[in-house]
Coordinates of C-alpha atoms and ligand atoms in Angstrom, one line a residue:
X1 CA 95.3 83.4 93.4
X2 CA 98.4 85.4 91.8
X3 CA 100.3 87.7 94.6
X4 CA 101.8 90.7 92.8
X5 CA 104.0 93.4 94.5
X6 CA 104.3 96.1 92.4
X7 CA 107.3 98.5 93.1
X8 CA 107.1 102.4 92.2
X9 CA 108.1 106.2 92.9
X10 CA 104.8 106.6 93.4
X11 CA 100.7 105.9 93.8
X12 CA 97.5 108.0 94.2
X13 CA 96.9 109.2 96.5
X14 CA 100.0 109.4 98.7
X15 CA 102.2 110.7 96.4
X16 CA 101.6 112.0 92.7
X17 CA 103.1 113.8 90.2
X18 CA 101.5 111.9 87.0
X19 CA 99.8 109.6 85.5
X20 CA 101.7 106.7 87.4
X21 CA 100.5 107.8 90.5
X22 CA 96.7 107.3 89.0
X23 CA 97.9 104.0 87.5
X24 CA 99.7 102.3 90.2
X25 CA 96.8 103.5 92.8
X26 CA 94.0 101.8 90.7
X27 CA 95.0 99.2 89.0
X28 CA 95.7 97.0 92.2
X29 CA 92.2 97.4 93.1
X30 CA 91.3 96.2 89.5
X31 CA 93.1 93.4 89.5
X32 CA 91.1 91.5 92.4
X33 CA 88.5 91.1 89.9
X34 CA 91.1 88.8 87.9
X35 CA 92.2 86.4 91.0
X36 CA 95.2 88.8 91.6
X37 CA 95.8 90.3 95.3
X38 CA 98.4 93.0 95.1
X39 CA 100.4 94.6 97.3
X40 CA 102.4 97.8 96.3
X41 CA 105.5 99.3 97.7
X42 CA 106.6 103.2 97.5
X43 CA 108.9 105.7 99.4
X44 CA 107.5 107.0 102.3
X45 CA 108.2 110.7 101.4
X46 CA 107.7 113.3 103.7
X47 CA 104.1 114.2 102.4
X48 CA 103.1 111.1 103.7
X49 CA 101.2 111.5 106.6
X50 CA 101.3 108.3 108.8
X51 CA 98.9 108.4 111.2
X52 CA 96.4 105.9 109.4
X53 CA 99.1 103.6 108.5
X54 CA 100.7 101.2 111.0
X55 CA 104.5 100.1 111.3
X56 CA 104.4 96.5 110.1
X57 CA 108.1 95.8 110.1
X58 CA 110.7 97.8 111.9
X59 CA 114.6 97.9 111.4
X60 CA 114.3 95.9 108.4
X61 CA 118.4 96.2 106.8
X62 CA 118.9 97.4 103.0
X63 CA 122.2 96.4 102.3
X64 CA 123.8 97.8 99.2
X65 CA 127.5 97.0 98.5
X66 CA 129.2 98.1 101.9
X67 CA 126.7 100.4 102.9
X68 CA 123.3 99.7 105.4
X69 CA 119.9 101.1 105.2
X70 CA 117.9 101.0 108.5
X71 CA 114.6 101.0 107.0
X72 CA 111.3 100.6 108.5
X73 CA 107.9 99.4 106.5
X74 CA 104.4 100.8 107.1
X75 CA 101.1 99.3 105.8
X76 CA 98.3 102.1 105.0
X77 CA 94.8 101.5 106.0
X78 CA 93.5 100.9 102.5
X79 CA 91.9 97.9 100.7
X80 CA 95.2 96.9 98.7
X81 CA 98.1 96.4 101.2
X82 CA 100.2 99.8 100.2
X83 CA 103.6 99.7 101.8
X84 CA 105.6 102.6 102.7
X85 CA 109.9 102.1 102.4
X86 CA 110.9 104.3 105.7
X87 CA 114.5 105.7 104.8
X88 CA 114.6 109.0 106.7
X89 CA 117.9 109.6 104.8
X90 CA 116.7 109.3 101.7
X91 CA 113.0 110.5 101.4
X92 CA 112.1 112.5 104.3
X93 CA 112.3 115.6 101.8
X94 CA 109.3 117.8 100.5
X95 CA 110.0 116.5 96.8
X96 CA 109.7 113.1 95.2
X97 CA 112.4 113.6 92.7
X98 CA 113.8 117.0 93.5
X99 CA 113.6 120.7 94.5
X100 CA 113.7 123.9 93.0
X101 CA 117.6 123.6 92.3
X102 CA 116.4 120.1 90.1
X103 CA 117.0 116.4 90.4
X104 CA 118.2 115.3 94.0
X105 CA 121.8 114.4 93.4
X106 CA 121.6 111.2 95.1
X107 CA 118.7 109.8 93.0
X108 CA 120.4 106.7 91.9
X109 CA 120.9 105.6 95.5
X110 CA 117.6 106.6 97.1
X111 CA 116.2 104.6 94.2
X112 CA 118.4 101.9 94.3
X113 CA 117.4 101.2 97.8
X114 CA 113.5 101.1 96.9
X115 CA 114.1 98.7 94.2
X116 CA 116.9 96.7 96.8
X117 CA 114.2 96.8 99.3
X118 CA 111.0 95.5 97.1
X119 CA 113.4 92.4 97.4
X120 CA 113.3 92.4 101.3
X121 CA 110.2 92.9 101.5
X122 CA 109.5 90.0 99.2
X123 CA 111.2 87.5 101.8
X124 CA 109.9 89.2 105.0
X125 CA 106.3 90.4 104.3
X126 CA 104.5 89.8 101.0
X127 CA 105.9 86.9 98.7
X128 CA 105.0 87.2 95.4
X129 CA 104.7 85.3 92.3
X130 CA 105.0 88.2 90.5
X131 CA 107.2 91.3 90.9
X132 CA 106.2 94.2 89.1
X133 CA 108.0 96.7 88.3
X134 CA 107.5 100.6 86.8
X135 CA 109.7 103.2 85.1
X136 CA 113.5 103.7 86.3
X137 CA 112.9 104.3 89.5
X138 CA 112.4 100.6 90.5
X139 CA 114.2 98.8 87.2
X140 CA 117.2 97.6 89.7
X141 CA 114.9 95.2 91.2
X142 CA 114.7 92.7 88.6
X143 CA 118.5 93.4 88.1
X144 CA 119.1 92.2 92.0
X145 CA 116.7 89.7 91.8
X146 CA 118.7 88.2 88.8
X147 CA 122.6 88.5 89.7
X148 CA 123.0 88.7 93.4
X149 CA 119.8 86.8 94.3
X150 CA 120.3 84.6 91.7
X151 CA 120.4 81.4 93.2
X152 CA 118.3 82.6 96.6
X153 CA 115.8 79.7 97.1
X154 CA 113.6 82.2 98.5
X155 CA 113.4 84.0 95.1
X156 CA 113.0 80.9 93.1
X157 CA 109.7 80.6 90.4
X158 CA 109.6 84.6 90.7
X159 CA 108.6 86.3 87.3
X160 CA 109.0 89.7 86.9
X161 CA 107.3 92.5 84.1
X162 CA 108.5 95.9 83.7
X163 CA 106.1 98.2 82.7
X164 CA 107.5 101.7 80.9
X165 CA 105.5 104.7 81.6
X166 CA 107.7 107.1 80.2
X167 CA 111.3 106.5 77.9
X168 CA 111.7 109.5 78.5
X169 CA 113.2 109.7 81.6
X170 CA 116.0 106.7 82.0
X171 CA 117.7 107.1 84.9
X172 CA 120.9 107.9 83.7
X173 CA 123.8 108.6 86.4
X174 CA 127.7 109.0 85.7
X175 CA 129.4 105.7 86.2
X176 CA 130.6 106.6 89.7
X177 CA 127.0 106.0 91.0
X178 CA 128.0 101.5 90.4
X179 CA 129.1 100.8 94.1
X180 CA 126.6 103.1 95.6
X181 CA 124.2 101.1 94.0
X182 CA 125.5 98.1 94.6
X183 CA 127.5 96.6 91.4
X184 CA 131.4 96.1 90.4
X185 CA 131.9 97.3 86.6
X186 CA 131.0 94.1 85.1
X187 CA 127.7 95.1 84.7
X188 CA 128.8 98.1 83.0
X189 CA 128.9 96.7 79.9
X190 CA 126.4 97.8 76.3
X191 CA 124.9 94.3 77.0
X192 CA 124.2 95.3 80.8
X193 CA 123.9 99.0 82.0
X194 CA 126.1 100.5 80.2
X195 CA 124.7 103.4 77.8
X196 CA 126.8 106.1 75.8
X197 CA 129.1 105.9 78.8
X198 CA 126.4 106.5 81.9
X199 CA 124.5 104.1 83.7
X200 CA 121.1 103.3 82.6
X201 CA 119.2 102.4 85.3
X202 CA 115.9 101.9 82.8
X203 CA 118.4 99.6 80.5
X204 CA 118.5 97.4 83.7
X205 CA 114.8 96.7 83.6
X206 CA 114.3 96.4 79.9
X207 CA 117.0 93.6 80.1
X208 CA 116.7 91.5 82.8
X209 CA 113.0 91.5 83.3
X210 CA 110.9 88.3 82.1
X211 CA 108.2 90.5 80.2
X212 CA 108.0 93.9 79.2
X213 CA 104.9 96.2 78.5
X214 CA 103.9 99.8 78.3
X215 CA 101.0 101.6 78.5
X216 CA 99.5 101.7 74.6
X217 CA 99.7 99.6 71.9
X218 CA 100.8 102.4 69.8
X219 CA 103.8 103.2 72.4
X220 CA 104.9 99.7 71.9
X221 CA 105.1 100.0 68.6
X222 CA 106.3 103.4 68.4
X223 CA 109.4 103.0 70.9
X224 CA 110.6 100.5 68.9
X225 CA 111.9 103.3 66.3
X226 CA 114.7 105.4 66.3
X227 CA 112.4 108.2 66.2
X228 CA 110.6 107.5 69.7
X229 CA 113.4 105.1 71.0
X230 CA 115.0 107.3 73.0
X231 CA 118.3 105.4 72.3
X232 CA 116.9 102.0 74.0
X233 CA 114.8 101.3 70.7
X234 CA 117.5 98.6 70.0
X235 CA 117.0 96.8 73.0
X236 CA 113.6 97.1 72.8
X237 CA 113.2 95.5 69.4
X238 CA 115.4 92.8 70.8
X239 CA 112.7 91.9 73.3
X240 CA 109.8 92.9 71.1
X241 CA 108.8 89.1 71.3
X242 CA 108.4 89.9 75.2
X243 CA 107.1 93.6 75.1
X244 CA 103.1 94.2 75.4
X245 CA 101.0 97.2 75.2
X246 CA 98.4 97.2 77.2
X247 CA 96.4 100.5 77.7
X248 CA 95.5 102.5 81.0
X249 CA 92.2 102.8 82.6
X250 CA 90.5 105.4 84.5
X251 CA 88.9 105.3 88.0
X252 CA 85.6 106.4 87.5
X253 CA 85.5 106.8 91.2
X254 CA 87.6 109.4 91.1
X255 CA 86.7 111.0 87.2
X256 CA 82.8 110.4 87.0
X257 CA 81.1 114.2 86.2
X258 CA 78.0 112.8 87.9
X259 CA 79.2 112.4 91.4
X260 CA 82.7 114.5 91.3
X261 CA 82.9 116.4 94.7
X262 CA 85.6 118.7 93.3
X263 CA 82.4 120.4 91.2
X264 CA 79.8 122.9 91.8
X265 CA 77.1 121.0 89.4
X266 CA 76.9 117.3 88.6
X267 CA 75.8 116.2 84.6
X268 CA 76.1 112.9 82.4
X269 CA 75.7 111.9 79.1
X270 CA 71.8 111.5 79.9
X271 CA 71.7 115.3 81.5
X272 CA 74.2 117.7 80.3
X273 CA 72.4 120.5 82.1
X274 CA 75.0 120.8 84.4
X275 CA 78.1 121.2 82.4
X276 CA 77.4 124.7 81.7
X277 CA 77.1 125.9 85.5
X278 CA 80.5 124.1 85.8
X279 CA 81.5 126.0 82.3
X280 CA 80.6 129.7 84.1
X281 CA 81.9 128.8 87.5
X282 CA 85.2 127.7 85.6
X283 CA 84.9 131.2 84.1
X284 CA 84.8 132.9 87.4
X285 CA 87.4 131.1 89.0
X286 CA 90.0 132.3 86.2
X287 CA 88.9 135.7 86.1
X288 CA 87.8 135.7 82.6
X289 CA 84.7 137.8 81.0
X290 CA 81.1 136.9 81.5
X291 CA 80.9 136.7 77.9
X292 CA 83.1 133.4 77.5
X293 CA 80.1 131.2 78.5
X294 CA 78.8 131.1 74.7
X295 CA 82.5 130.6 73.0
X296 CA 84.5 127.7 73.0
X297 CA 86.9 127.8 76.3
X298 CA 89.5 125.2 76.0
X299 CA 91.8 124.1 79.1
X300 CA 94.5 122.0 79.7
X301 CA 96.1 120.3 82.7
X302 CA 100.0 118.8 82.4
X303 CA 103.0 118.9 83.3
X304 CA 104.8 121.6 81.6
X305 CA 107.5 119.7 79.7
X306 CA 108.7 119.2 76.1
X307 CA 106.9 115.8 76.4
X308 CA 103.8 117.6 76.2
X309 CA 103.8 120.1 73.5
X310 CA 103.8 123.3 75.5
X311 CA 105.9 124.9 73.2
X312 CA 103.2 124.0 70.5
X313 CA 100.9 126.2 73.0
X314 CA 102.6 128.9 73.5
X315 CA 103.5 129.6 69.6
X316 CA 99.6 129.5 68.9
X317 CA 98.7 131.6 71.7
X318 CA 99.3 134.7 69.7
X319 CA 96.6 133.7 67.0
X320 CA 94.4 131.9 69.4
X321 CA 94.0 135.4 71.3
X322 CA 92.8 136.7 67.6
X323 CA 89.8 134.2 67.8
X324 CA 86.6 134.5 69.4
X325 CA 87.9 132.0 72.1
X326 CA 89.2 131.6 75.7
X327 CA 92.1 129.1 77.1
X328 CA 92.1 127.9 80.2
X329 CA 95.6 126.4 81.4
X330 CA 96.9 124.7 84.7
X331 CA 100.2 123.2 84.6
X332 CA 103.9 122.9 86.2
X333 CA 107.1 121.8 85.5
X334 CA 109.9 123.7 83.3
X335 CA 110.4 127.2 84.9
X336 CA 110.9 128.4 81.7
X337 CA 107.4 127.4 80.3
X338 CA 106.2 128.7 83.4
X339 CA 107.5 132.2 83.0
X340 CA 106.6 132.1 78.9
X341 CA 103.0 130.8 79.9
X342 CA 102.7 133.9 82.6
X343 CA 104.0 136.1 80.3
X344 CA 101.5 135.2 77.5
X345 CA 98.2 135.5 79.9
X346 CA 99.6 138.2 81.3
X347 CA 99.8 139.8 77.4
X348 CA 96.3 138.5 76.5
X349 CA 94.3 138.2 79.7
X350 CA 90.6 138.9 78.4
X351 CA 91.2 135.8 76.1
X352 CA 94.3 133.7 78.4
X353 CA 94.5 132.8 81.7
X354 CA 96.6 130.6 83.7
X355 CA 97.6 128.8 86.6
X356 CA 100.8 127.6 87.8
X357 CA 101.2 125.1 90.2
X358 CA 99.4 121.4 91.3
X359 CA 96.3 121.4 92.0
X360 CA 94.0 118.4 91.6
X361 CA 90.9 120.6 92.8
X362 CA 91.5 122.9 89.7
X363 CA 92.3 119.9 86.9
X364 CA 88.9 118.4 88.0
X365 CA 87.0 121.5 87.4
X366 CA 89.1 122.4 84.0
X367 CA 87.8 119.3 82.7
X368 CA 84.2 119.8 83.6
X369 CA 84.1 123.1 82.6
X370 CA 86.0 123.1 79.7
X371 CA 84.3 122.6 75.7
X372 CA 87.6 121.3 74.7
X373 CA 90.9 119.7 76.1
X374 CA 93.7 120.2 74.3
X375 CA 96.9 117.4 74.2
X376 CA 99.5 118.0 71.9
X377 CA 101.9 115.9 73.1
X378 CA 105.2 115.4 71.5
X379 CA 104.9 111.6 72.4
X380 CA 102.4 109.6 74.8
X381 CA 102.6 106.9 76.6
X382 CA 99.1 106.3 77.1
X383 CA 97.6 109.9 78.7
X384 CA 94.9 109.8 80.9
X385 CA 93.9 113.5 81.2
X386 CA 91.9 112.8 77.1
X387 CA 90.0 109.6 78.9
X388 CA 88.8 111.9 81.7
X389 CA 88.2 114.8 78.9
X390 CA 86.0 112.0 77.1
X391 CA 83.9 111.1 80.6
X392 CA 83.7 114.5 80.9
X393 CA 82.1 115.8 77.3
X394 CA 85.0 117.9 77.1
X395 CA 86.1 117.4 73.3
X396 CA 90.1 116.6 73.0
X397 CA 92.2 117.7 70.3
X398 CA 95.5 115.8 70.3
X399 CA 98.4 115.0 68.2
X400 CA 98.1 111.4 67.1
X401 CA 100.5 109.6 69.0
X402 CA 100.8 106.6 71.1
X403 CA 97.7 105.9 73.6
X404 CA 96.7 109.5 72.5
X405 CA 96.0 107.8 68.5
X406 CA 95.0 105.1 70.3
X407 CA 91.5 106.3 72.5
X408 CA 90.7 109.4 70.3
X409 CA 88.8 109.0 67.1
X410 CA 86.6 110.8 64.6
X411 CA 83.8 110.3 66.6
X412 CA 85.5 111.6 69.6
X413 CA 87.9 114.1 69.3
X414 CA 90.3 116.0 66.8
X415 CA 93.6 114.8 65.7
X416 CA 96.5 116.1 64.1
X417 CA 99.9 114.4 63.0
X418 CA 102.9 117.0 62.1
X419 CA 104.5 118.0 65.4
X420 CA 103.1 121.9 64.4
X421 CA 101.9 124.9 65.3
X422 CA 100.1 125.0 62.5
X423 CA 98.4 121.7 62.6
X424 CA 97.1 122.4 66.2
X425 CA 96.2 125.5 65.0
X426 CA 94.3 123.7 62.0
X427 CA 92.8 121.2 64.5
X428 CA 91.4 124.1 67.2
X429 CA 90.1 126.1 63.9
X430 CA 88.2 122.7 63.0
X431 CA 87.0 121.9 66.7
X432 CA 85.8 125.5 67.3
X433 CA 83.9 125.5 63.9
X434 CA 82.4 121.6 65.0
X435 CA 81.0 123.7 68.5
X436 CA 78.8 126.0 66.4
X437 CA 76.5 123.6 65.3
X438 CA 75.7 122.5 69.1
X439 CA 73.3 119.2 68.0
X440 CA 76.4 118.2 66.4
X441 CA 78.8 118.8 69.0
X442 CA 76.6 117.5 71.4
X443 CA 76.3 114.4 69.9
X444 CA 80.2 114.4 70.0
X445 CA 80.4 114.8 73.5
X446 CA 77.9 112.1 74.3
X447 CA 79.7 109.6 72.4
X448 CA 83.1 110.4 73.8
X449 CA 80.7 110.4 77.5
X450 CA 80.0 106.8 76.7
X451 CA 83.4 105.6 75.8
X452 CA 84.4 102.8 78.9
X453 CA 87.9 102.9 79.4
X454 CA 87.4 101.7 83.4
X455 CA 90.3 99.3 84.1
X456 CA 88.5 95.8 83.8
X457 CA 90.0 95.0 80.2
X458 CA 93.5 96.5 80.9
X459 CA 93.0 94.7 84.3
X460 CA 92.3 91.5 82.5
X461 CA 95.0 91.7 79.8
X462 CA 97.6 92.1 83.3
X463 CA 96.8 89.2 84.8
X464 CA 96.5 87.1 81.7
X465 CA 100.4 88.3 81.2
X466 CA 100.8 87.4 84.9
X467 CA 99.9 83.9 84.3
X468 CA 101.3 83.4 81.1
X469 CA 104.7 84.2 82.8
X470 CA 104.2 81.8 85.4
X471 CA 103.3 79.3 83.1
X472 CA 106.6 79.5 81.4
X473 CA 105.9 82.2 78.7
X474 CA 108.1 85.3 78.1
X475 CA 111.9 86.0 78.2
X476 CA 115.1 84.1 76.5
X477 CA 117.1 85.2 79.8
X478 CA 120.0 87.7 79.8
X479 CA 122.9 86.2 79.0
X480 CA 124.2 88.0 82.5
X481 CA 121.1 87.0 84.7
Ligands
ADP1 P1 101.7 112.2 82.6 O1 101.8 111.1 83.5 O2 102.7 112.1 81.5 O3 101.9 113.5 83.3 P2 98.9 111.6 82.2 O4 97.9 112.2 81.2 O5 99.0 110.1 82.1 O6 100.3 112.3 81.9 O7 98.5 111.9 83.7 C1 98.6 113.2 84.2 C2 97.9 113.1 85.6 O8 98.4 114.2 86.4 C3 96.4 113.4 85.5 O9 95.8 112.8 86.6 C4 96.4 114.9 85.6 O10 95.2 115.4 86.0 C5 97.5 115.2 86.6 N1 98.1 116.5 86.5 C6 99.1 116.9 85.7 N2 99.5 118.1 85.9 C7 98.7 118.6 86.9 C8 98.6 119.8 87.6 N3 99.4 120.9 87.3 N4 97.7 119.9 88.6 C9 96.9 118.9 88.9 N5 96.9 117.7 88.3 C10 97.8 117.5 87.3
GLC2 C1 103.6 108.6 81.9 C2 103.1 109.0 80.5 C3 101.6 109.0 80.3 C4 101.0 107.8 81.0 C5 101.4 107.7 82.5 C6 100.9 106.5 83.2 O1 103.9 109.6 82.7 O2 103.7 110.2 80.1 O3 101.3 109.0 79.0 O4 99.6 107.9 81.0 O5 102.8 107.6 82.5 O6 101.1 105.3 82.5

């Protein structure tokens, strides 16, 4: 048996605001299947209620240079040991990251302590043989772990992996944030976390962690460039002898048209009779014409950020109002795609609607009622929201791009290279002409229905990493570590 405690901003369902949520809550469960038992620690934010969970270790002391964190740990009632890191300090606040003014200005600190913390918890509650790590949030720990817990016995045989999610977002604080967080300026160096003069906190994982891996083979291949290196592509192909791709799954639990509670009508690849009830009720809910139930409607669900091609959106959404067509969108992030997004269904609203805001209710029924999900994403890790769109016989078009290249093909869905307007454009024209002959598309959805990307082989290929680090494999240590 292999004990893993993975370390993260957040998990489904406590606390969400992408794809790592969905990842970080299923994967655990997968991984039991593979001789693994996991346990998983996250910030116990103010959304999370605690009256299912119990306190399982009180007053437990976060030290970080001269400064103490009373912290308290809470176990949820689930079937994977979830652990909650009490800080009232730090995350009692209504957002995970931020507010509407943006980015909490003590984000280095508050996750600083989570990643000091996942080290506490290691010697007082959950030892692991494994520490696993996500995005920049937690990429100190392996940094502790390897310079001021260096020679702790009680640390001794742990491997750690660092999985990237996202380059996109580093972690990158002015150089003031070092004793806050625990470090003199030695490690503020190009071979430690030093980068273009901040501090990387990302850098941190990517270096001292015995393995690396993201979320697509593509991505892993991809980051490696200048192009989609976000300036770490150096280190990265440095460690490409320890980096892995390994793709996400979905939870049919939670994404399986045939049992979703979220929708009005249930349907499969066997049945489709019911995707069209969820198709009109999707209709009503937006407010759009009657009428729309025979033409294409496409949705989309994301965060509204460069990362995803809105901009790509909104430049079409001028001609795509000239088509016999509706769009569908739900999305929130950048105010200012927000306001251009309102402003564009509120120009075209027999063809455009949308909805700002979270709502997991809503990107359910988009993707059941929906003909075709649309994903032009910049760059992408991995994506989940084209895996449901596939379970769902709702037809992606995407840019062909990391795990979005990856789980879409000609069989499946519609891709497109040039980061265009034009080329989406070209792609919707093609999938909108595909949905007139309906045996055809039909046959399009079904195979994209059948598609298994459940989390048994990404499950598998984790904890055949796991062992291979504990049998020795993986990192030529940091020359700091
Ligand atoms: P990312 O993690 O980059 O946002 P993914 O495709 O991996 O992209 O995962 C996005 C997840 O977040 C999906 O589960 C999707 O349904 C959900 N999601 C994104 N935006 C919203 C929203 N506005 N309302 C509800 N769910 C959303
Ligand atoms: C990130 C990526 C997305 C990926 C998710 C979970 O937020 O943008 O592509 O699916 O993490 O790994």
């Amino acid at each position: 048996m292999i004990k893993v405690l993975m370390v993260a901003s957040e998990a489904a369902p406590f606390a969400k605001s992408g794809g790592l949520a969905d990842v970080v809550g299923s994967l655990p469960a997968a991984l039991r299947a593979f001789d693994c038992e996991v346990a998983v620690l996250i910030p116990r934010y103010s959304r999370i209620e605690l009256t299912s969970a119990r306190r399982v270790y009180d007053s437990l002391p976060v030290w970080l240079g001269t400064s103490m964190y009373d912290t308290s740990i809470y176990q949820a009632e689930a079937e994977t040991p979830f652990y909650f890191l009490e800080a009232h300090v730090l995350y009692d606040r209504d957002g995970l990251y931020g507010d509407s003014k943006g980015d909490y200005p003590d984000n280095a600190r508050r996750f600083a302590v989570l990643s000091r913390a996942a080290l506490a918890v290691a010697r007082r509650i959950f030892r692991p043989h494994i520490l696993h790590c996500h995005d920049w949030e937690s990429a100190l720990a392996p940094v502790y772990l390897r310079t001021a817990f260096r020679y702790d016995p009680t640390f001794l045989g742990i491997k750690t992996l660092f999985t990237i999610h996202n380059l996109g977002y580093q972690g990158l604080f002015a150089p003031s944030v070092l004793p806050q967080i625990g470090f003199d300026r030695q490690i503020f160096t190009v071979d430690g976390l030093e980068f273009y003069g901040k501090v990387n906190l990302l850098k941190g994982g990517l270096l001292f962690s015995d393995a690396l891996s993201t979320v697509s083979q593509g991505y892993a291949a991809e980051i490696q460039t200048e192009e989609y290196g976000f300036g770490v592509d150096g280190v990265l192909r440095a460690r490409s002898a320890d980096l892995y791709g390994i793709l996400n799954g979905v939870d049919y639990r939670d994404w399986n048209p045939a049992t979703d509670a979220h929708l009005t009508a249930h349907y499969s690849a066997q049945d489709l009779s019911g995707k069209p009830l969820c198709k009109k009720e999707l209709i009503r809910e937006f407010g759009l014409p009657e009428k729309a139930a025979d033409r294409p409607l496409l949705g989309t669900v994301s965060r509204l950020a460069s990362q995803k091609g809105t901009d790509l959106i909104l430049e079409i959404a001028p001609q795509l109002a000239e088509q016999d067509l509706y769009l569908v969108v739900l999305g929130a992030g950048d105010a200012s795609y927000e306001a251009k997004l309102r402003a564009v269904a509120a120009a075209y609203p027999d063809r455009i609607r949308v909805e700002i805001g979270y709502d997991d209710a809503l990107a359910h029924k988009i993707e059941a009622g929906a003909d075709i999900f649309l994903m032009p994403s910049r760059y992408e890790p991995s994506g989940l929201n084209q895996m449901y769109s596939l379970r769902y016989g709702t037809v992606p078009v995407v840019r062909a791009t990391g795990g979005l290249d990856d789980t879409i093909d000609g069989g499946t869905g519609f891709k497109f290279r040039e980061y265009s307007a034009p080329a989406l454009m070209a792609a919707i024209r093609e999938a909108s002409a595909a949905f007139e002959n309906r045996p055809e598309w039909e046959g399009m959805m079904r195979r994209g229905m059948q598609k298994d990307f459940s989390w048994r082989a990404s499950a598998a290929e984790y904890a055949a990493l796991y062992r291979k680090l504990l049998d020795g494999g993986g990192n030529t240590l940091h020359p700091l570590a």
